[in-house]
Tab-separated table of C-alpha atoms and ligand atoms in Angstrom:
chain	number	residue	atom	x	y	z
A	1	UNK	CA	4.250	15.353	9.933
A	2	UNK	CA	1.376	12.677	10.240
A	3	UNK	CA	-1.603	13.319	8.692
A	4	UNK	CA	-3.850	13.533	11.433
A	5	UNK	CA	-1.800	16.193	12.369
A	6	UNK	CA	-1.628	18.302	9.181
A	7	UNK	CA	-5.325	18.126	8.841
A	8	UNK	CA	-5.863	19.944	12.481
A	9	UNK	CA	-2.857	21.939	11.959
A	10	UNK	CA	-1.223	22.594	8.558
A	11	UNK	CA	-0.186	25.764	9.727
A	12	UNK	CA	3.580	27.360	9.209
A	13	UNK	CA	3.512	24.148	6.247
A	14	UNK	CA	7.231	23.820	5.612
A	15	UNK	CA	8.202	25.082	1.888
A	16	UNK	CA	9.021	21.520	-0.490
A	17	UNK	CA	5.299	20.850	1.295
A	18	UNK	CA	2.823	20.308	-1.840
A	19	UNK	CA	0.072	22.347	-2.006
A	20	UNK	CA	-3.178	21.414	-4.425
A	21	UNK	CA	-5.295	23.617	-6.852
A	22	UNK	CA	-8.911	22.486	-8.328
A	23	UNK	CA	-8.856	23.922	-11.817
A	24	UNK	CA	-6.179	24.738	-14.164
A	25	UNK	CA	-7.127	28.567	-15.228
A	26	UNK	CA	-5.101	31.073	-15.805
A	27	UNK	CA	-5.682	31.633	-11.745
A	28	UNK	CA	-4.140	28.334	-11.738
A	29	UNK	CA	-1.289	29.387	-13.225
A	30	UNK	CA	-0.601	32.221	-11.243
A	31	UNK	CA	-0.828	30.830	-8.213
A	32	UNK	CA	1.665	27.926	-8.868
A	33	UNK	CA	4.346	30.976	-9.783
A	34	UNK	CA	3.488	32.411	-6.517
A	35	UNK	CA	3.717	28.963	-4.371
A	36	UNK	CA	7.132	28.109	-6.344
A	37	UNK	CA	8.661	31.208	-5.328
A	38	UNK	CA	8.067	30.635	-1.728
A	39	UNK	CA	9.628	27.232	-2.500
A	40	UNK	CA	6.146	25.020	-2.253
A	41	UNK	CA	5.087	22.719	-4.978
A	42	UNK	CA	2.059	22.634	-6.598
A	43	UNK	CA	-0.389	20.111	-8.029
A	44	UNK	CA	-3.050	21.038	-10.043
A	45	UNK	CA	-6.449	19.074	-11.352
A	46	UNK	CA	-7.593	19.742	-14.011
A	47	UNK	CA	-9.550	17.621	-17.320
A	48	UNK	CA	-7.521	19.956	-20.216
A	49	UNK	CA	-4.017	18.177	-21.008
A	50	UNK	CA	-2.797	21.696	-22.308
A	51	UNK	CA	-4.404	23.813	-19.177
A	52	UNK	CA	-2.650	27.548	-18.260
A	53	UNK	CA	-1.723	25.999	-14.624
A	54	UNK	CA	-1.095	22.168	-15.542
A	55	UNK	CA	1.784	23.705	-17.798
A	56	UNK	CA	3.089	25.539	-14.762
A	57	UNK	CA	2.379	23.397	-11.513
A	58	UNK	CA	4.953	21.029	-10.707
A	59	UNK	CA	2.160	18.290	-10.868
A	60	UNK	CA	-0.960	18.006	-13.885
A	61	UNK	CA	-2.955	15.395	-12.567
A	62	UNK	CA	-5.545	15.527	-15.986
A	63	UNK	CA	-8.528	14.063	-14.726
A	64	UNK	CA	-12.392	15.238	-14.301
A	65	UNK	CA	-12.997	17.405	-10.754
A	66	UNK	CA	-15.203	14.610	-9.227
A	67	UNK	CA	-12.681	11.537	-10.661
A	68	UNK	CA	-12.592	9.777	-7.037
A	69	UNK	CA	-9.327	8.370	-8.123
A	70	UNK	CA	-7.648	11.494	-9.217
A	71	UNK	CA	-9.304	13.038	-5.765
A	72	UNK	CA	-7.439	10.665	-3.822
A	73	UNK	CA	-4.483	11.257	-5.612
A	74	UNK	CA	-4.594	15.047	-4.785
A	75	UNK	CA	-5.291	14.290	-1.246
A	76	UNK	CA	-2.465	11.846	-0.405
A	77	UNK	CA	-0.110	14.388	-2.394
A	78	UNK	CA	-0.985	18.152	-0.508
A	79	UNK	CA	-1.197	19.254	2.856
A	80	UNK	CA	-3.523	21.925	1.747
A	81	UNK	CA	-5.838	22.138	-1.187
A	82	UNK	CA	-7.981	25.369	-2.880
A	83	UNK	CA	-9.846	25.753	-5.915
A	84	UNK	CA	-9.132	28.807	-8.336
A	85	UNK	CA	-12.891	27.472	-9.992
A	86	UNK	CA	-15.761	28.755	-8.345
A	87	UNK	CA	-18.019	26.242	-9.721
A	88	UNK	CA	-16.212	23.151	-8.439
A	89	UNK	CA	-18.767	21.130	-6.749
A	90	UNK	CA	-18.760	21.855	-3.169
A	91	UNK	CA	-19.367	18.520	-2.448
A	92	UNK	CA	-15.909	17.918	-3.746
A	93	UNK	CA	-14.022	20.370	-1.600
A	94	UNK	CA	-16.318	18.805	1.473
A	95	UNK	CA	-14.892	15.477	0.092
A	96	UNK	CA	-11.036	16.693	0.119
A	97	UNK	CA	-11.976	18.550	3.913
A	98	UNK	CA	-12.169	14.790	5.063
A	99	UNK	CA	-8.340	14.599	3.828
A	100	UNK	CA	-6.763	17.724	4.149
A	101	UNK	CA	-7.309	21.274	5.034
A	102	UNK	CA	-8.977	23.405	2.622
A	103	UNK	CA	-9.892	26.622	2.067
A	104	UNK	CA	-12.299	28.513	1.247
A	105	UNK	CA	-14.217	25.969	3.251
A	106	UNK	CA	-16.934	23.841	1.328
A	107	UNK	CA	-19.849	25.791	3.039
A	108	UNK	CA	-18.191	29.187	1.978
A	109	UNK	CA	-17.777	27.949	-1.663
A	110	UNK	CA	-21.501	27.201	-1.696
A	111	UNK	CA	-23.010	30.610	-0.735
A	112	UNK	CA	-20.516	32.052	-3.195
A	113	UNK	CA	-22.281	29.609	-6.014
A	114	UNK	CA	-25.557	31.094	-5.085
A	115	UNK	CA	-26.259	34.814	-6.162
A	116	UNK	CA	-29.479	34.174	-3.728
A	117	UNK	CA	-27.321	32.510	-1.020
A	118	UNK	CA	-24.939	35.303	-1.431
A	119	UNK	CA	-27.469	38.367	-0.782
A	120	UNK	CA	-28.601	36.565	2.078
A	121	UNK	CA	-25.209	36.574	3.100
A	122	UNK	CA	-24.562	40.314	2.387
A	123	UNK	CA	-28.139	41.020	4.639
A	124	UNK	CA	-26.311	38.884	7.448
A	125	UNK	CA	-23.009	40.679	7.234
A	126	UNK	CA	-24.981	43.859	7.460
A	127	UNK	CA	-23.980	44.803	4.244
A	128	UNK	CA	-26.756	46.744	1.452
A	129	UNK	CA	-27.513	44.715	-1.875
A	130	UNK	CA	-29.363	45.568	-5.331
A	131	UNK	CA	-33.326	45.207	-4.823
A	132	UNK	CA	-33.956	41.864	-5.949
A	133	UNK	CA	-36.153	38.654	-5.737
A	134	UNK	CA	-35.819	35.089	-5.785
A	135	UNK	CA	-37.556	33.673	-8.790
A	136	UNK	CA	-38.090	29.609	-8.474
A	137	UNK	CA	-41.205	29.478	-11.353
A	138	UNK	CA	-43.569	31.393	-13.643
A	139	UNK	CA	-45.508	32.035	-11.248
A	140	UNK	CA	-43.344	33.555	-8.783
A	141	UNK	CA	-42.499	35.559	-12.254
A	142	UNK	CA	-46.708	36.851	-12.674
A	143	UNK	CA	-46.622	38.076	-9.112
A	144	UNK	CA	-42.848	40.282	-8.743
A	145	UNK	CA	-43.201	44.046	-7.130
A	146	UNK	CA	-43.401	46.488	-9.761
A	147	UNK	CA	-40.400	47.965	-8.099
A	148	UNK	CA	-38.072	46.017	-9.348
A	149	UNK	CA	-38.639	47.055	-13.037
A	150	UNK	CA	-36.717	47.606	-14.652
A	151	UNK	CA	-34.626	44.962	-13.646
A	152	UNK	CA	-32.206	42.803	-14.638
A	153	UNK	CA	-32.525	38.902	-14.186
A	154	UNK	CA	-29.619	36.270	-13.507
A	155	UNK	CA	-29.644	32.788	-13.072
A	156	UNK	CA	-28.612	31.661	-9.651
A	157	UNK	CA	-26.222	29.548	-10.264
A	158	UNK	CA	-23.550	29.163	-12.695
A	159	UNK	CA	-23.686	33.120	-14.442
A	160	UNK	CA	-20.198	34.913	-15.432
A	161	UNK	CA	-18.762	37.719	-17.439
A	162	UNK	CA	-22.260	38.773	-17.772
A	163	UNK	CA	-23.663	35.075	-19.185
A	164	UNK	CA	-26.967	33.978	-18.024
A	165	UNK	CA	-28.245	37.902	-17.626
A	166	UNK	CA	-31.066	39.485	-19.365
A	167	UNK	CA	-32.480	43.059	-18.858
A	168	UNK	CA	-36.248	43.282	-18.480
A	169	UNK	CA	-38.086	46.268	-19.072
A	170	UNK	CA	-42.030	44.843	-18.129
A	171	UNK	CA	-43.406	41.637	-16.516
A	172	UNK	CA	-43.675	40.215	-20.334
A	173	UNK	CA	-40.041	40.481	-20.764
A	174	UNK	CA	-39.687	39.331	-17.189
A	175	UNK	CA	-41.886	36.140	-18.114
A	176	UNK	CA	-39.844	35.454	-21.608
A	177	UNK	CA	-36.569	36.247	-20.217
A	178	UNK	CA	-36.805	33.409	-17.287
A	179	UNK	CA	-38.017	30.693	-20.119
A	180	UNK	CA	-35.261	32.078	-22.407
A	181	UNK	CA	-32.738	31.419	-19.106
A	182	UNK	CA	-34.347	27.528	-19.249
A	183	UNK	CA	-37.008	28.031	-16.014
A	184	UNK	CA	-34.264	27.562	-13.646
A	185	UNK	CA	-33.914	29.317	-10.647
A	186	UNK	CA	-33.035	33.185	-11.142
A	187	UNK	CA	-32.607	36.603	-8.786
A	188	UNK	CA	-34.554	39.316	-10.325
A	189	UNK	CA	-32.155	42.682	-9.509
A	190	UNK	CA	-33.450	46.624	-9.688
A	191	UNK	CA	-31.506	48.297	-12.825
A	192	UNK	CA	-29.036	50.466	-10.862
A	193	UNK	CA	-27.943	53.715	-11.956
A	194	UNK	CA	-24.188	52.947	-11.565
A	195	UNK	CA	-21.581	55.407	-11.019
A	196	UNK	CA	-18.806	53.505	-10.772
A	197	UNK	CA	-18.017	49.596	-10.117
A	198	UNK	CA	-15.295	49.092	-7.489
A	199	UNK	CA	-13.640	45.433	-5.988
A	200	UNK	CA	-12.189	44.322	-2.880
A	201	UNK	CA	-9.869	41.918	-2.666
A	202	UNK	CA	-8.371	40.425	0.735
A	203	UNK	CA	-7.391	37.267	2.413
A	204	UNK	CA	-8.556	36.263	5.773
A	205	UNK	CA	-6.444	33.709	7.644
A	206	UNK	CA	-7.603	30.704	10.072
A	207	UNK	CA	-6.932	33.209	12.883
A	208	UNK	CA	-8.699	35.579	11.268
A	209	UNK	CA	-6.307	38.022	10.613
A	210	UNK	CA	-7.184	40.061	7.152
A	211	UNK	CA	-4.955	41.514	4.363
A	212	UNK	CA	-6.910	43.877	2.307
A	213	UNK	CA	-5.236	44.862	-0.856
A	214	UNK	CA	-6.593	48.548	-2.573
A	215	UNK	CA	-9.881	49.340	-3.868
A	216	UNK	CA	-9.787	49.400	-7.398
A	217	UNK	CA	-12.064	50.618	-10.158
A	218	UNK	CA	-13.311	48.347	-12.692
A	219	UNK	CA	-14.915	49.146	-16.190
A	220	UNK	CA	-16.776	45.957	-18.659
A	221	UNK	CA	-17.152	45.478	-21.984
A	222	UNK	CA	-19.813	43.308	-22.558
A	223	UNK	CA	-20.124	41.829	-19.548
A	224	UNK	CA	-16.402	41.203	-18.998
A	225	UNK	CA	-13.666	43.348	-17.630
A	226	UNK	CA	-11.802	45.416	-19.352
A	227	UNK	CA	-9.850	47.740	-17.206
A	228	UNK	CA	-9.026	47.754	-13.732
A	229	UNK	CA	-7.445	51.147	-12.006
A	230	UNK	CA	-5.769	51.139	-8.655
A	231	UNK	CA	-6.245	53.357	-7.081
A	232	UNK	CA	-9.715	53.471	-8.012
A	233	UNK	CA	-9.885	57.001	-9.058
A	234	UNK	CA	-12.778	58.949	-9.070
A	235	UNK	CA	-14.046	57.827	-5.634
A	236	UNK	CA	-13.708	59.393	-3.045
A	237	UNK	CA	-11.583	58.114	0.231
A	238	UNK	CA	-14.454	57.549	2.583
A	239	UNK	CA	-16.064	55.418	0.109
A	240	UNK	CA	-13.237	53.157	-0.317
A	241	UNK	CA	-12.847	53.008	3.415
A	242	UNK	CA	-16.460	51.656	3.927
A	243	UNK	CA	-15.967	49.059	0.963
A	244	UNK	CA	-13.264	47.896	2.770
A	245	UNK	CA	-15.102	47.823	5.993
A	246	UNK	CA	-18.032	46.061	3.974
A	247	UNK	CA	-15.507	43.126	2.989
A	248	UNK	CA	-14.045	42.732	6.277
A	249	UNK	CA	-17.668	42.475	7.727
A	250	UNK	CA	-18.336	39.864	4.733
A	251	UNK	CA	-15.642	37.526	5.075
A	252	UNK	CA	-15.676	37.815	8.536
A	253	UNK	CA	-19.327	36.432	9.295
A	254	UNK	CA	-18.792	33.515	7.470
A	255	UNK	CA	-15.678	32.548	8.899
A	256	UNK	CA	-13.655	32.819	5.611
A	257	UNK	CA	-10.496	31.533	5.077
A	258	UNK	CA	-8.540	32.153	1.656
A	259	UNK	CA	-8.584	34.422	-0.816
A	260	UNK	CA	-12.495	36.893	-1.303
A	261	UNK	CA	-12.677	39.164	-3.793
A	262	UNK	CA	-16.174	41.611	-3.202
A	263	UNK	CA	-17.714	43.931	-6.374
A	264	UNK	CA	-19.690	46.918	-5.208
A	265	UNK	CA	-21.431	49.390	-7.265
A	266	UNK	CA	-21.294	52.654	-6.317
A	267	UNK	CA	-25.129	54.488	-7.322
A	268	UNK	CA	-24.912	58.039	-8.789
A	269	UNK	CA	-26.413	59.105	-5.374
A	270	UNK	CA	-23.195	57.663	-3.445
A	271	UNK	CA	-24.587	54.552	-2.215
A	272	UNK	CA	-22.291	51.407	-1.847
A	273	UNK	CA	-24.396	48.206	-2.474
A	274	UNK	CA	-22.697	44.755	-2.285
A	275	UNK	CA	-22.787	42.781	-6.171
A	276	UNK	CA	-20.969	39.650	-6.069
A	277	UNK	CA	-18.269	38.082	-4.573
A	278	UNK	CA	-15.717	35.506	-5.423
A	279	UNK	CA	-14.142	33.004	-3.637
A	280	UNK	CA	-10.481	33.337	-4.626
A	281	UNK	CA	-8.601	35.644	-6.940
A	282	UNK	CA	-9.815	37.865	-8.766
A	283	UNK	CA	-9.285	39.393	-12.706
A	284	UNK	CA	-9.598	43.059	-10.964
A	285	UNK	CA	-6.356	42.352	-8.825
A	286	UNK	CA	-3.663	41.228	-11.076
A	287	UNK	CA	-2.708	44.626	-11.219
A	288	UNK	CA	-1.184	43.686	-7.302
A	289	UNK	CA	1.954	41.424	-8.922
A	290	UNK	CA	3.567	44.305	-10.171
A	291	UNK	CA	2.291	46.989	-8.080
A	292	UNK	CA	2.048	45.430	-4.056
A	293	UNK	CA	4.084	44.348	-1.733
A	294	UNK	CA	2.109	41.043	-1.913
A	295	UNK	CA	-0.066	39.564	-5.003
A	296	UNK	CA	-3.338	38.079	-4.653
A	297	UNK	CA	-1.877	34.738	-5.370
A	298	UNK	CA	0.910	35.401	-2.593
A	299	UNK	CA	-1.987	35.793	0.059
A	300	UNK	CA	-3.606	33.032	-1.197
A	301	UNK	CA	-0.903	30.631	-1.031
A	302	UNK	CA	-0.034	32.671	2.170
A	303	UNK	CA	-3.487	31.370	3.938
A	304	UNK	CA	-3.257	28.255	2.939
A	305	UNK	CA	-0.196	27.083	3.813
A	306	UNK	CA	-0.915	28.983	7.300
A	307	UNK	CA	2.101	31.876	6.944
A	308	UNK	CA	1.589	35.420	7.974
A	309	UNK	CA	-0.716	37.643	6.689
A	310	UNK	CA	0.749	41.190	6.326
A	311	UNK	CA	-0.815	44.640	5.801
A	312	UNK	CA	-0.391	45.530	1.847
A	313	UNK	CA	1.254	47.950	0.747
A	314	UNK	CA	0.849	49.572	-2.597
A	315	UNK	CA	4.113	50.656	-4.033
A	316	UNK	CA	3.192	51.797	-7.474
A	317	UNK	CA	0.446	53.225	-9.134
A	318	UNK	CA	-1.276	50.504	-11.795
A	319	UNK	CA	-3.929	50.398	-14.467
A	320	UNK	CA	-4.695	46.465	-15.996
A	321	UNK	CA	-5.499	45.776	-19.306
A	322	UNK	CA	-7.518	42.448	-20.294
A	323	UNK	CA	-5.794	40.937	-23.166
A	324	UNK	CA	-8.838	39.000	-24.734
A	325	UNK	CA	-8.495	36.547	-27.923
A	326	UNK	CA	-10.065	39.508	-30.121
A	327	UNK	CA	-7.133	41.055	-29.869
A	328	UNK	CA	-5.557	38.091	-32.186
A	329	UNK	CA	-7.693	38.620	-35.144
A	330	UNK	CA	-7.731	41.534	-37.597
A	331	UNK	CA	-10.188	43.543	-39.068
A	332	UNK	CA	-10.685	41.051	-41.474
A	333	UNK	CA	-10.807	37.829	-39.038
A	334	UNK	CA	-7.121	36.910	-40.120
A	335	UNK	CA	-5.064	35.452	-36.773
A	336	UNK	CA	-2.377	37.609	-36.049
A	337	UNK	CA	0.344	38.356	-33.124
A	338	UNK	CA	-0.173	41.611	-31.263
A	339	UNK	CA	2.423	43.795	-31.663
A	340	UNK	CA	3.988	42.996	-28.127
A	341	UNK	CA	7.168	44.553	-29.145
A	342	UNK	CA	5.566	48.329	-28.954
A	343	UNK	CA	4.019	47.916	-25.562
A	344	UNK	CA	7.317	46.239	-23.934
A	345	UNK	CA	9.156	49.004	-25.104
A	346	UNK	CA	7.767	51.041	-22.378
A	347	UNK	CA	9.104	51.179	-18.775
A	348	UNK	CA	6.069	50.004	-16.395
A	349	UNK	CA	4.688	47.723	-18.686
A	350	UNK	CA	4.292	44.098	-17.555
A	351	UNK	CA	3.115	41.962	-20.138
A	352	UNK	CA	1.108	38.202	-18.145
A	353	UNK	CA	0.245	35.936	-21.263
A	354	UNK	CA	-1.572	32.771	-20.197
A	355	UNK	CA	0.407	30.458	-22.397
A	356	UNK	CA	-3.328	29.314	-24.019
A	357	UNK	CA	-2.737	27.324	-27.589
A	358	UNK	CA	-5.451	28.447	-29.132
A	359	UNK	CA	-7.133	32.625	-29.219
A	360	UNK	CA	-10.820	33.321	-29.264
A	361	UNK	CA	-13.048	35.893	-29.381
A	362	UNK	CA	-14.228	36.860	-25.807
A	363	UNK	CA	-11.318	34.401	-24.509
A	364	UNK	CA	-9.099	35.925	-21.365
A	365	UNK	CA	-5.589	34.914	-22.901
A	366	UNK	CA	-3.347	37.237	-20.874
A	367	UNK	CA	-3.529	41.234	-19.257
A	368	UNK	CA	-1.026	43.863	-19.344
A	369	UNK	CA	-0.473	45.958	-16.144
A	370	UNK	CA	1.180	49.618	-16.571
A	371	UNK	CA	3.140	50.548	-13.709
A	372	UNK	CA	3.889	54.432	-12.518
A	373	UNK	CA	4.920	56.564	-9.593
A	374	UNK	CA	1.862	58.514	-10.268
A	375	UNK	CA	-2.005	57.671	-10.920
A	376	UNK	CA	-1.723	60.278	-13.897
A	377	UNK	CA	1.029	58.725	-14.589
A	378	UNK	CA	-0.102	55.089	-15.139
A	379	UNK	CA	-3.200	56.555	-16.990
A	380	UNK	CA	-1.350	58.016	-19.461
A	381	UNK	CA	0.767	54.871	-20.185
A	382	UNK	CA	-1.895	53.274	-19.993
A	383	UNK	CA	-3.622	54.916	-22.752
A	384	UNK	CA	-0.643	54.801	-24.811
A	385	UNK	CA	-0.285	51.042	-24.593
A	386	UNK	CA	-4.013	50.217	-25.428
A	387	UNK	CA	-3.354	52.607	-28.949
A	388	UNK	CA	-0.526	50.883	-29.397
A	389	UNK	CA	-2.106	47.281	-29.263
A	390	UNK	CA	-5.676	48.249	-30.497
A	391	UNK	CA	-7.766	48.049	-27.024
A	392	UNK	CA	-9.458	50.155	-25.432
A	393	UNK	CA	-8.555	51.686	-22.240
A	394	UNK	CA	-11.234	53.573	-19.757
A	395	UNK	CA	-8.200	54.786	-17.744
B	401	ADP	P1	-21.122	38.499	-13.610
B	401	ADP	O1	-19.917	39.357	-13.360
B	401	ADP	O2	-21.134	37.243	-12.822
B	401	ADP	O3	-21.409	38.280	-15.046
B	401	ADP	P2	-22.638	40.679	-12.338
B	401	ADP	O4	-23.756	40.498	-11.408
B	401	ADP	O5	-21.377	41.237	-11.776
B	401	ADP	O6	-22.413	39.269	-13.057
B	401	ADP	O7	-23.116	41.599	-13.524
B	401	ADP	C1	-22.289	41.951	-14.623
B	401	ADP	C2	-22.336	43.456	-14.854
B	401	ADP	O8	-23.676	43.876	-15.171
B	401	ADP	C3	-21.968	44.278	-13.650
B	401	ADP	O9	-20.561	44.416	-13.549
B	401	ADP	C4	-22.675	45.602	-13.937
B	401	ADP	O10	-21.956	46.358	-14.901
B	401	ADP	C5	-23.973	45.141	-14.597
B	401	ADP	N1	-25.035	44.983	-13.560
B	401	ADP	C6	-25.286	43.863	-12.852
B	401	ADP	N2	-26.318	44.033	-12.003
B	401	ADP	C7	-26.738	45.299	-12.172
B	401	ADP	C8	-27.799	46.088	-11.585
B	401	ADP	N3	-28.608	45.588	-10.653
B	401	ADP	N4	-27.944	47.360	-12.016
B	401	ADP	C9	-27.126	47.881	-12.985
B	401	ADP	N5	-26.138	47.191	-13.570
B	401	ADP	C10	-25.920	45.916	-13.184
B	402	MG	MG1	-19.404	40.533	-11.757
């Protein structure tokens, strides 16, 4: 295949064909098992010589995301390049486009880096969003609608598992929270009465064909997820239908190609409003390796290297459990092992460490999905495993 040729066309890329990853995550990682077993190879690029997905791609090129050199290497290597990193400059993956195909495309990856970009986008799609304003200065700051206190306020750019967020209660706190966030450029959000958080994951391919995997229900602890249940219990069929319809819509007026993940509260009145979206895998669907016909990663590779994309099915019932580095220490801030041994013991359990050196508090170093025939089922398993380890478990 000449490369003029697998630029316009890479679809149906032959497996042995090597496919690239920005970023060397624990998304990383899983995405090189998923290319391997469909018998492609994977390079990834990433700075960290011990990274989650370096240790498992087939090529670590260890090099900064903007080294023009290492850029060039990735390029001449893969017919197809993605990014598991959100925050890779966009003006990289608009670099690589030159090259090769990639996807999501650099324009996509942009609104997605943009929580003011992206509720434009939601308003487009014709899909409801949280309240909010765009906050540039001070000033802007002095003059918001009383409406949307209180509020909470994010940066624009740049925020995750709840960093760069501050509630505000009064246009003081509004004022002191946006210097506190350094001035920069911030969406001021209505406080929501939630009732439940929910995701969408799917993957759209260049012909636009979509594979949606289930809703699932999310809960955080401090800002980062904690458990995911799929089904997402507790909410009701029609609701999952028109989140689903929502992400369709979503990916579907901006062309997407790749992997989307969508999070949607769901207000104590019943409204669905669009929160944020992602533009690749997401935390809330590991649960679909060991309960889908497909995984996340699977589609993902899937729609880049231009193979089918087929409905989903779910065969088993699953609750996920986020293994974070806390879960190392002991009461008294000794390192220890978790006591893996207890949890494997039970049938359903699949254990996903992400082979990181070193634990730390707040760090995502693996999750633990419980498997069952039932949603009670799982739940219960659940629940036992998280006692076992120490976690908790909102399942
Ligand atoms: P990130 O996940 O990037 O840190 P989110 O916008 O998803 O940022 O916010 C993190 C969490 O904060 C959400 O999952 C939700 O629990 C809570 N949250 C965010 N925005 C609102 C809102 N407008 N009203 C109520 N709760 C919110
Ligand atoms: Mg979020």
């Amino acid at each position: 295949m000449n490369d003029a040729h697998a630029i316009r066309n890479p679809a149906g890329l032959p497996p042995g064909s090597w496919l690239g990853m920005l970023g060397g995550g624990q998304l990383g990682r899983m995405a090189a098992h998923a290319a391997q077993q469909l018998g492609y190879r994977m390079a990834v690029l990433d700075p960290d010589l011990n990274s989650p997905a370096g240790a498992a791609a087939d090529e670590h090129l260890c090099a900064p995301y903007e080294e023009p050199r290492a850029l060039q290497q990735l390029a001449q290597l893969c017919a197809a390049v993605s990014t598991e990193f959100e925050n890779v400059p966009a003006r990289v993956m608009e670099k690589l486009a030159a090259e090769r195909f990639v996807a999501p495309s650099a324009a996509a990856l942009a609104v997605c880096q943009d929580r003011a970009a992206e509720k434009a986008h939601f308003a487009r799609s014709g899909v409801p969003c949280a309240p909010h304003a765009v906050l540039s200065t001070a000033a802007d700051c002095a003059g918001v609608s009383e409406a949307l206190l209180p509020g909470i306020l994010k940066t624009a750019t740049l925020g995750y598992d709840g960093k760069g967020q501050r509630r505000v209660a009064s246009r003081e706190q509004l004022q002191a929270a946006f210097a506190e966030l350094g001035g920069v450029r911030c969406v001021l959000e209505q406080l929501l009465p939630l009732a439940a958080e929910i995701s969408v994951v799917l993957a759209r391919g260049r012909d636009g064909a979509i594979s949606l995997l289930p809703v699932q229900r999310n809960w955080h602890e401090d800002g980062i997820l904690a458990t995911t249940v799929a089904p997402a219990a507790g909410v009701s069929v029609a609701l999952c239908r028109q989140a689903q319809a929502h992400a369709r819509a979503i990916a579907a007026a901006f062309d997407y190609v790749g992997v989307l993940c969508i999070e949607f509260f769901v207000l104590e009145d019943g409204r669905l409003l669009a929160n944020e979206m992602a533009p690749r895998p997401h935390n809330s669907a590991h649960h679909s390796i060991d309960s889908c016909s497909a995984s996340q990663f699977e589609l993902q590779v899937r729609a880049l290297a231009g193979l089918p994309l087929p409905e989903v099915r779910q065969h088993s019932a699953a609750v996920m459990l986020n293994l974070l580095g806390d879960l190392w220490f002991d009461a008294e801030d000794r390192q220890r092992e978790p006591d893996w041994a207890a949890v494997l013991a039970f049938s359903g359990a699949h254990l996903h460490l992400y082979g990181k050196a070193e634990p730390r508090r707040a760090r995502k170093m693996g999750h633990l999905t419980l498997t069952a025939a039932t949603p009670e089922a799982a739940a219960a398993l659940a629940r036992q495993a998280a006692r076992a380890l120490g976690l908790p478990c909102h399942a």
